[in-house]
mmCIF file of C-alpha atoms in Angstrom:
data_model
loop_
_atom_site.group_PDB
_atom_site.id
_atom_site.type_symbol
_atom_site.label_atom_id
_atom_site.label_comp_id
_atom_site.label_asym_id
_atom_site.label_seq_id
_atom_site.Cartn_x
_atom_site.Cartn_y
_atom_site.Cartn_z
ATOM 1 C CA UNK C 1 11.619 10.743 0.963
ATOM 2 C CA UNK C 2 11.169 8.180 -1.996
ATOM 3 C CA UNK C 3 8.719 5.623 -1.228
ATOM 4 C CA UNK C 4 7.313 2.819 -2.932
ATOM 5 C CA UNK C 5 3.717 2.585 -2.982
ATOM 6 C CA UNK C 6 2.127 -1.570 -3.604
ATOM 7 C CA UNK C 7 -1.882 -2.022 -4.058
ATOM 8 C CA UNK C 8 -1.344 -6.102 -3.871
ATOM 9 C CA UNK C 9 -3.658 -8.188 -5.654
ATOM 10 C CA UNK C 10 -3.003 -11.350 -7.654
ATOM 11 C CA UNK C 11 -4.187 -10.418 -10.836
ATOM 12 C CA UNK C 12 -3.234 -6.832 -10.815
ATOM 13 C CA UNK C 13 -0.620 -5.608 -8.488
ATOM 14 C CA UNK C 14 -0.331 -1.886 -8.848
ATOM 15 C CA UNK C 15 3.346 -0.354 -7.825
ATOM 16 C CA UNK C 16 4.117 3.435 -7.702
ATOM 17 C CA UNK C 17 6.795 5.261 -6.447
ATOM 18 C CA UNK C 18 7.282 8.656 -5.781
ATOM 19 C CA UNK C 19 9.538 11.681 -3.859
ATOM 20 C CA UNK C 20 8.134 13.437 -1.725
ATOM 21 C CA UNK C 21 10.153 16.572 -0.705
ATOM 22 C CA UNK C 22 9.625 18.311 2.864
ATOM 23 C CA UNK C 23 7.196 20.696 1.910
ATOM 24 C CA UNK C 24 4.929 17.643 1.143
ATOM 25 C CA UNK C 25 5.561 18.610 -2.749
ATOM 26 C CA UNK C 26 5.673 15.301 -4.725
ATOM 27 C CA UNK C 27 6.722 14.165 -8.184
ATOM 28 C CA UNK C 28 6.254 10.776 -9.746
ATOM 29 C CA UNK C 29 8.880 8.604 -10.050
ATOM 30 C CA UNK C 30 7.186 5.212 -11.627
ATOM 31 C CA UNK C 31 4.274 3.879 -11.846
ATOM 32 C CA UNK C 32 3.689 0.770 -12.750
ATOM 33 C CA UNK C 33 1.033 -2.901 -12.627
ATOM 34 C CA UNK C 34 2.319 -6.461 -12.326
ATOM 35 C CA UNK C 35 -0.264 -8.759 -13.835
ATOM 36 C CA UNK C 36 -0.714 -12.540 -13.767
ATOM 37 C CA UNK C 37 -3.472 -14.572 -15.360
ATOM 38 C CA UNK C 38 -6.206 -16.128 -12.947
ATOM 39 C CA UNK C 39 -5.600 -19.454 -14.779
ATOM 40 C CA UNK C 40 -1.818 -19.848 -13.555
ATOM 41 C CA UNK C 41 -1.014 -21.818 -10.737
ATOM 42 C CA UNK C 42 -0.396 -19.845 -7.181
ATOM 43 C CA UNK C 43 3.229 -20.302 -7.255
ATOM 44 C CA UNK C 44 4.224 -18.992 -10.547
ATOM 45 C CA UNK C 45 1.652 -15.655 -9.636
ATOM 46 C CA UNK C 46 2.922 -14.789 -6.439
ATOM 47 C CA UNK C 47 6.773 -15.639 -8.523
ATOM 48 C CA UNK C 48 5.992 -12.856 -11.155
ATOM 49 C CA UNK C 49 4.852 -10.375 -8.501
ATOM 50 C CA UNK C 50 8.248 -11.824 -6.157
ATOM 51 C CA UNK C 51 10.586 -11.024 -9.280
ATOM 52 C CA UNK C 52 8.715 -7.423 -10.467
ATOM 53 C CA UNK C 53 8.664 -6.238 -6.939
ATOM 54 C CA UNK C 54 12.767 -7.437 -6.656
ATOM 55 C CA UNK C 55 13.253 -5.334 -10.165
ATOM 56 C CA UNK C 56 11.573 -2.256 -8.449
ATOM 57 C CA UNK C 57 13.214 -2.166 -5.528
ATOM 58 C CA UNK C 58 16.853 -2.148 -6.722
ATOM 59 C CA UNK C 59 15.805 0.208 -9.775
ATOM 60 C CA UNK C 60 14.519 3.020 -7.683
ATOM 61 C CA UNK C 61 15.791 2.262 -4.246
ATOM 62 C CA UNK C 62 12.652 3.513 -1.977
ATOM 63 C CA UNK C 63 13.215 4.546 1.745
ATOM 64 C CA UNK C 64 10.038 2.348 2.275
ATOM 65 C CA UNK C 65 7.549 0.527 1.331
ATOM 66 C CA UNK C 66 3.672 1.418 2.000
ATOM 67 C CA UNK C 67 1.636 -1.836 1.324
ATOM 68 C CA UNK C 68 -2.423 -1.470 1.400
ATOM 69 C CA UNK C 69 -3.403 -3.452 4.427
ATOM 70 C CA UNK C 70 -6.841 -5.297 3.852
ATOM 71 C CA UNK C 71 -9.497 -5.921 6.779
ATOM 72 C CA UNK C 72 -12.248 -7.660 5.174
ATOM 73 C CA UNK C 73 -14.545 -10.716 6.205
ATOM 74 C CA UNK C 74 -17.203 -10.463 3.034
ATOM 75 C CA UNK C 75 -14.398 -12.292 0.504
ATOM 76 C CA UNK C 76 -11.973 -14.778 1.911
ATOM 77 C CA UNK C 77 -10.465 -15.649 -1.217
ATOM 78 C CA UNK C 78 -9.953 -12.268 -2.428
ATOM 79 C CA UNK C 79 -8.474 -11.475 1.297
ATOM 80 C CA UNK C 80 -6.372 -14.310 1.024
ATOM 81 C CA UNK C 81 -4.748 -13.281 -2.603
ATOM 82 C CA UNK C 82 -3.682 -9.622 -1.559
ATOM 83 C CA UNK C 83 -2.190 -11.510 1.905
ATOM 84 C CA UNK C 84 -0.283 -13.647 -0.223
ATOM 85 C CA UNK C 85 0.738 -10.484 -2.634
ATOM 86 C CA UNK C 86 1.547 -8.688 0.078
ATOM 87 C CA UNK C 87 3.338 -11.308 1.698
ATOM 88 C CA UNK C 88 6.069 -11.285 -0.632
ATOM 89 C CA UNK C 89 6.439 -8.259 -1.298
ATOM 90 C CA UNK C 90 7.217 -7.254 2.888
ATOM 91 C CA UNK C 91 9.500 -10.311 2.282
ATOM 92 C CA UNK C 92 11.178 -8.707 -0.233
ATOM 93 C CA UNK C 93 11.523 -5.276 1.385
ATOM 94 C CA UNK C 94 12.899 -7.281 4.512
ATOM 95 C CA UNK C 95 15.525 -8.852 2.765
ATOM 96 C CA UNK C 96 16.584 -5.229 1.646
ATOM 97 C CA UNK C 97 16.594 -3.816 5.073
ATOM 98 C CA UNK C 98 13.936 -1.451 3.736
ATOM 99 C CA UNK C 99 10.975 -0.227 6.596
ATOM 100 C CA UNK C 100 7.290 -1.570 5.701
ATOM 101 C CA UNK C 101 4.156 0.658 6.830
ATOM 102 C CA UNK C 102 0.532 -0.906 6.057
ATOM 103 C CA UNK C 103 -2.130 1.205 5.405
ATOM 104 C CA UNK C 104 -5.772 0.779 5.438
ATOM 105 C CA UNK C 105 -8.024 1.605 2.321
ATOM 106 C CA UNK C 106 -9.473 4.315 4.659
ATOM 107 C CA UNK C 107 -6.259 6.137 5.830
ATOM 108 C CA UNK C 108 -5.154 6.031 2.134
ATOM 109 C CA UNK C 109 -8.586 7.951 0.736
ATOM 110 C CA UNK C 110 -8.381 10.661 3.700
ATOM 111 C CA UNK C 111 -5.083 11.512 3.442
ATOM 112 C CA UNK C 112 -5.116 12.120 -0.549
ATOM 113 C CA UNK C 113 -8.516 13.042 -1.008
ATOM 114 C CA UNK C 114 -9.410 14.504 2.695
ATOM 115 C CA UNK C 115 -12.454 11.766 2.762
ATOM 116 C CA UNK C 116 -12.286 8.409 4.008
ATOM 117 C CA UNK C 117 -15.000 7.051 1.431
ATOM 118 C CA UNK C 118 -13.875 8.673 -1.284
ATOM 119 C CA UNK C 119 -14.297 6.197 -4.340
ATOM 120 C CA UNK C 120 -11.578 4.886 -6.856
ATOM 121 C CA UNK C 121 -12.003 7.944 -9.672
ATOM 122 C CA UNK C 122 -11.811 10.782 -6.786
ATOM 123 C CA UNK C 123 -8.772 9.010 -5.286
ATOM 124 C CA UNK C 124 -7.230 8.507 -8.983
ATOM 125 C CA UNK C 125 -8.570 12.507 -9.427
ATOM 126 C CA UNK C 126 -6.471 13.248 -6.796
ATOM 127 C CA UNK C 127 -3.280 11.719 -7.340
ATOM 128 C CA UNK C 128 -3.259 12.771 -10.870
ATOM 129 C CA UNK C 129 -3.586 16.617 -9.223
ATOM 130 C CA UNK C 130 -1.364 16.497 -6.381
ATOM 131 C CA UNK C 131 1.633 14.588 -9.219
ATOM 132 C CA UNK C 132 0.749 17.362 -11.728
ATOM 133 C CA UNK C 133 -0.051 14.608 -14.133
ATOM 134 C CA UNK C 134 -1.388 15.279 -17.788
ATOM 135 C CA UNK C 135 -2.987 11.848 -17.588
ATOM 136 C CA UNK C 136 -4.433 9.960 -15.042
ATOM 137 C CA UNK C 137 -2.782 6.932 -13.962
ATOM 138 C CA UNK C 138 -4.242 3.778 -15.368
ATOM 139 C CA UNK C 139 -5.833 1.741 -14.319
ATOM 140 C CA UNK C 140 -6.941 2.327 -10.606
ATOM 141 C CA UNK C 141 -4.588 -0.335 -9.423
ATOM 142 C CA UNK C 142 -1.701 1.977 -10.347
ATOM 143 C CA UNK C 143 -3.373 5.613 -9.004
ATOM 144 C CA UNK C 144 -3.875 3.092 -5.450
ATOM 145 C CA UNK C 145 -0.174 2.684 -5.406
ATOM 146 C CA UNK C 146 1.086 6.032 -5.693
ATOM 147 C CA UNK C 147 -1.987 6.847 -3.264
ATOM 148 C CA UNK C 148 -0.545 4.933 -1.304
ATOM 149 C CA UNK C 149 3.025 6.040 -1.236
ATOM 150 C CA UNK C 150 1.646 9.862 -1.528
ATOM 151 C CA UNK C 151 -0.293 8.834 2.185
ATOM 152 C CA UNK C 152 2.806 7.370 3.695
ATOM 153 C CA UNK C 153 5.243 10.234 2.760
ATOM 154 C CA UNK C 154 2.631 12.712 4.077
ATOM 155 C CA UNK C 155 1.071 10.008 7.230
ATOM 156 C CA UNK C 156 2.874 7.551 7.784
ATOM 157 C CA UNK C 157 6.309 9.309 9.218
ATOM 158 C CA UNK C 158 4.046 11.710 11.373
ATOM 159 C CA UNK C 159 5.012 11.228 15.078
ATOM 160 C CA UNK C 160 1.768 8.738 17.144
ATOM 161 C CA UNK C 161 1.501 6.960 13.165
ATOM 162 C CA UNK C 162 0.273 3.682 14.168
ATOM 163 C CA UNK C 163 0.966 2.446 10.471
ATOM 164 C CA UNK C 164 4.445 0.710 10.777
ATOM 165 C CA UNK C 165 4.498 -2.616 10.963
ATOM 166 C CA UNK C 166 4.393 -4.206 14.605
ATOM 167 C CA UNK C 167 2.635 -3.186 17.704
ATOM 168 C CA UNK C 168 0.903 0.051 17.902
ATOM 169 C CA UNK C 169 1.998 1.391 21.893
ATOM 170 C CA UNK C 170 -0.726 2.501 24.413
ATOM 171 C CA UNK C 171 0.284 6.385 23.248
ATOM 172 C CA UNK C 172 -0.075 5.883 19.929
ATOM 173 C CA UNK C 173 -3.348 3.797 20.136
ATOM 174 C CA UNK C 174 -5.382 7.108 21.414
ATOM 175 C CA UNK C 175 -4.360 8.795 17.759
ATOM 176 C CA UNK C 176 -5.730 5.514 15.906
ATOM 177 C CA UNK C 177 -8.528 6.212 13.370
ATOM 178 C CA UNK C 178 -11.948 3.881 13.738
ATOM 179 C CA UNK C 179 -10.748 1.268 10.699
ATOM 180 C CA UNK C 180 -7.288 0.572 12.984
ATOM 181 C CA UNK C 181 -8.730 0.120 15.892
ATOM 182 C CA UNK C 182 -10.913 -2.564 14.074
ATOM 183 C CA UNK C 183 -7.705 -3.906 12.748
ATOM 184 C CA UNK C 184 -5.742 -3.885 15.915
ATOM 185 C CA UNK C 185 -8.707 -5.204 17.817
ATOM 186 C CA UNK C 186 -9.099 -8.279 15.223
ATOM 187 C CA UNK C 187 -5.452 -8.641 15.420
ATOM 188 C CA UNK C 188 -5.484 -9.324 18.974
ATOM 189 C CA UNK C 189 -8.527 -11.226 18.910
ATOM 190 C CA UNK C 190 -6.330 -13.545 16.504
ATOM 191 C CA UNK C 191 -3.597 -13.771 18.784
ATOM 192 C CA UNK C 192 -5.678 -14.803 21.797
ATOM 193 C CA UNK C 193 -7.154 -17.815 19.598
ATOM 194 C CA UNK C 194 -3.735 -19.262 18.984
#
């Protein structure tokens, strides 16, 4: 499975990608970071990400795309700069045909490092291990992304995954960890104020 991993952020987008065989071995594909200066109007950032993204996925031609899903009320502003990253680049999957799977922050650090609070140098420890990298990817924008694709390839196709995007059905919502149900339940909170 070749997926492409995104950790969206306006300033630094990280983008990974990476084949994962079906003994869960993986090897590193690309790795990669969009950048875009805070200074810049909104529309020519979230452009730059719309056009590296584009460039990615018709270079290496993932399966899917695992995008870091954020749940956070503390910083609206940041929280509203990876939506808007990561709004164009499930656009641009879409347009491709090509399956999106959000992940939380959480799901991401247990599946690569077995610990849900693991920090940003364990996680980047990690992936550089489990790629059988000589250097660690830098800087931790990039290591998130291939976390992230390295979680998907090994989580997100696992039968009950509640990660795709959509509505999670009443069997799968039993195997939910604590930070989806959070999710889901602020989801549906949303929808009811509508």
């Amino acid at each position: 499975m070749r997926v492409l991993g995104v950790d969206p952020g306006l300033t630094r987008c990280g983008i990974g990608v990476v084949d994962v065989a079906a003994d869960r071995r993986a090897t590193l594909v690309a790795v990669g970071v969009v950048g875009t200066k805070a200074d810049e109007p909104l529309d020519v950032r979230l452009l730059a990400i719309a056009r590296a993204i584009d460039e990615w996925l018709d270079r290496h031609e993932p399966e899917v795309v695992a995008v870091e899903r954020v749940f956070s009320q503390l910083n609206v502003s940041t929280v509203m700069g990876v939506a808007q990253a990561s709004g164009v680049v499930i656009a641009a999957a879409a347009r491709r045909g090509i399956p999106v799977a959000l992940h939380t922050p959480s799901e991401v650090k247990a599946a690569v490092t077995g610990s849900g609070r693991a920090d940003k140098e364990a996680v980047t420890r990690m992936v550089t291990k489990i790629l059988r990298l000589e250097t660690a990817p830098r800087p931790a924008d990039a290591a998130d992304a291939l976390a992230l694709a390295l979680a998907h390839a090994w989580r997100g196709s696992a039968p009950g995954s509640p990660s795709a995007v959509g509505r999670t059905t009443a069997m799968q919502a039993t195997a939910l960890t604590a930070a989806q149900r959070l999710w889901q339940e602020a989801e549906a909170k949303a929808r009811r104020g509508r």
